[in-house]
Coordinates of C-alpha atoms in Angstrom, one line a residue:
M12 CA 238.0 284.4 244.1
K13 CA 237.9 288.1 243.5
I14 CA 234.5 288.2 241.8
I15 CA 232.6 285.9 244.2
G16 CA 234.2 287.7 247.1
A17 CA 232.9 291.1 245.9
A18 CA 229.4 289.5 245.3
L19 CA 229.3 288.0 248.8
L20 CA 230.4 291.3 250.3
A21 CA 227.6 293.2 248.5
A22 CA 225.0 290.6 249.5
Q23 CA 226.2 290.7 253.1
S24 CA 225.8 294.5 253.1
D25 CA 222.3 294.1 251.8
I26 CA 221.3 291.4 254.3
G27 CA 222.4 293.0 257.5
T28 CA 222.4 291.0 260.7
V29 CA 218.8 290.6 262.0
V30 CA 216.8 287.4 261.3
A31 CA 213.5 286.7 263.1
K32 CA 213.7 284.0 265.7
N33 CA 210.8 281.9 264.6
A34 CA 211.3 278.6 266.5
K35 CA 211.6 277.5 270.1
N36 CA 214.0 274.9 271.6
Q37 CA 211.7 273.0 273.9
M38 CA 214.6 271.5 275.9
V39 CA 216.2 274.8 277.0
K40 CA 213.2 277.1 276.2
N41 CA 215.2 279.5 274.0
R42 CA 214.2 280.9 270.6
Y43 CA 216.2 280.7 267.4
A44 CA 215.9 281.3 263.7
D45 CA 215.5 278.0 261.9
L46 CA 217.2 277.2 258.6
G47 CA 214.1 278.2 256.6
A48 CA 214.1 281.6 258.1
V49 CA 217.8 282.1 257.5
L50 CA 217.5 281.0 253.9
D51 CA 214.4 283.2 253.3
L52 CA 216.6 286.1 254.5
V53 CA 219.8 285.5 252.6
L54 CA 218.8 283.8 249.3
P55 CA 217.1 286.8 247.6
S56 CA 220.2 289.0 248.2
L57 CA 222.7 286.2 247.2
G58 CA 220.7 285.7 244.0
A59 CA 220.5 289.4 243.2
H60 CA 224.3 289.4 243.3
G61 CA 224.7 286.3 241.1
V62 CA 225.5 283.8 243.8
I63 CA 224.0 280.3 243.7
V64 CA 223.8 278.1 246.8
L65 CA 223.9 274.3 246.4
Q66 CA 223.9 271.9 249.3
G67 CA 223.9 268.1 249.6
A68 CA 225.9 265.0 250.4
S69 CA 229.0 264.1 248.5
E70 CA 228.7 261.2 246.0
D71 CA 230.2 258.8 248.5
G72 CA 228.0 260.0 251.3
T73 CA 230.8 260.8 253.7
R74 CA 230.6 264.6 253.6
F75 CA 227.9 267.4 253.5
L76 CA 228.9 270.0 250.9
T77 CA 227.9 273.6 250.6
R78 CA 228.8 275.3 247.3
L79 CA 228.6 279.0 246.6
I80 CA 228.9 279.6 242.9
H81 CA 229.1 282.9 241.1
A82 CA 226.9 282.4 238.1
E83 CA 228.8 284.7 235.6
S84 CA 232.4 283.9 236.5
G85 CA 232.0 280.3 237.6
E86 CA 234.1 281.0 240.7
E87 CA 233.1 278.9 243.7
L88 CA 233.6 278.4 247.4
V89 CA 233.1 274.9 248.8
S90 CA 232.6 274.0 252.5
E91 CA 232.8 270.3 253.5
V92 CA 231.5 268.8 256.8
P93 CA 232.3 265.2 257.6
L94 CA 229.2 263.0 258.1
T95 CA 229.6 260.4 260.8
V96 CA 227.3 258.0 262.6
A97 CA 227.5 258.3 266.3
A98 CA 226.5 255.6 268.7
P99 CA 223.2 256.5 270.5
P100 CA 223.7 257.8 274.1
K101 CA 223.1 255.3 276.9
G102 CA 219.6 255.4 278.2
R103 CA 218.1 256.4 274.8
G104 CA 218.0 253.0 273.2
G105 CA 221.8 252.5 273.2
G106 CA 223.7 249.8 275.0

């Protein structure tokens, strides 16, 4: 994890912390940066430091996976988020 950690630190230093808030939440009227804006900001720097980002569902469809892979070393970090189906709230077509 030493190599990918150094690459992520270098990318983070390049990126900084400001991303344009390009979308509006109609419900609470606040602005936020959508996923596209965040990816547009971070992917060039990650790529310049040899970090590949892959995202998708697991083979069994129960988890969403994010993989950060260092192209040269093959080191990777994996994040898993369980995918669950929630019952619809009452009053919105639910029971």
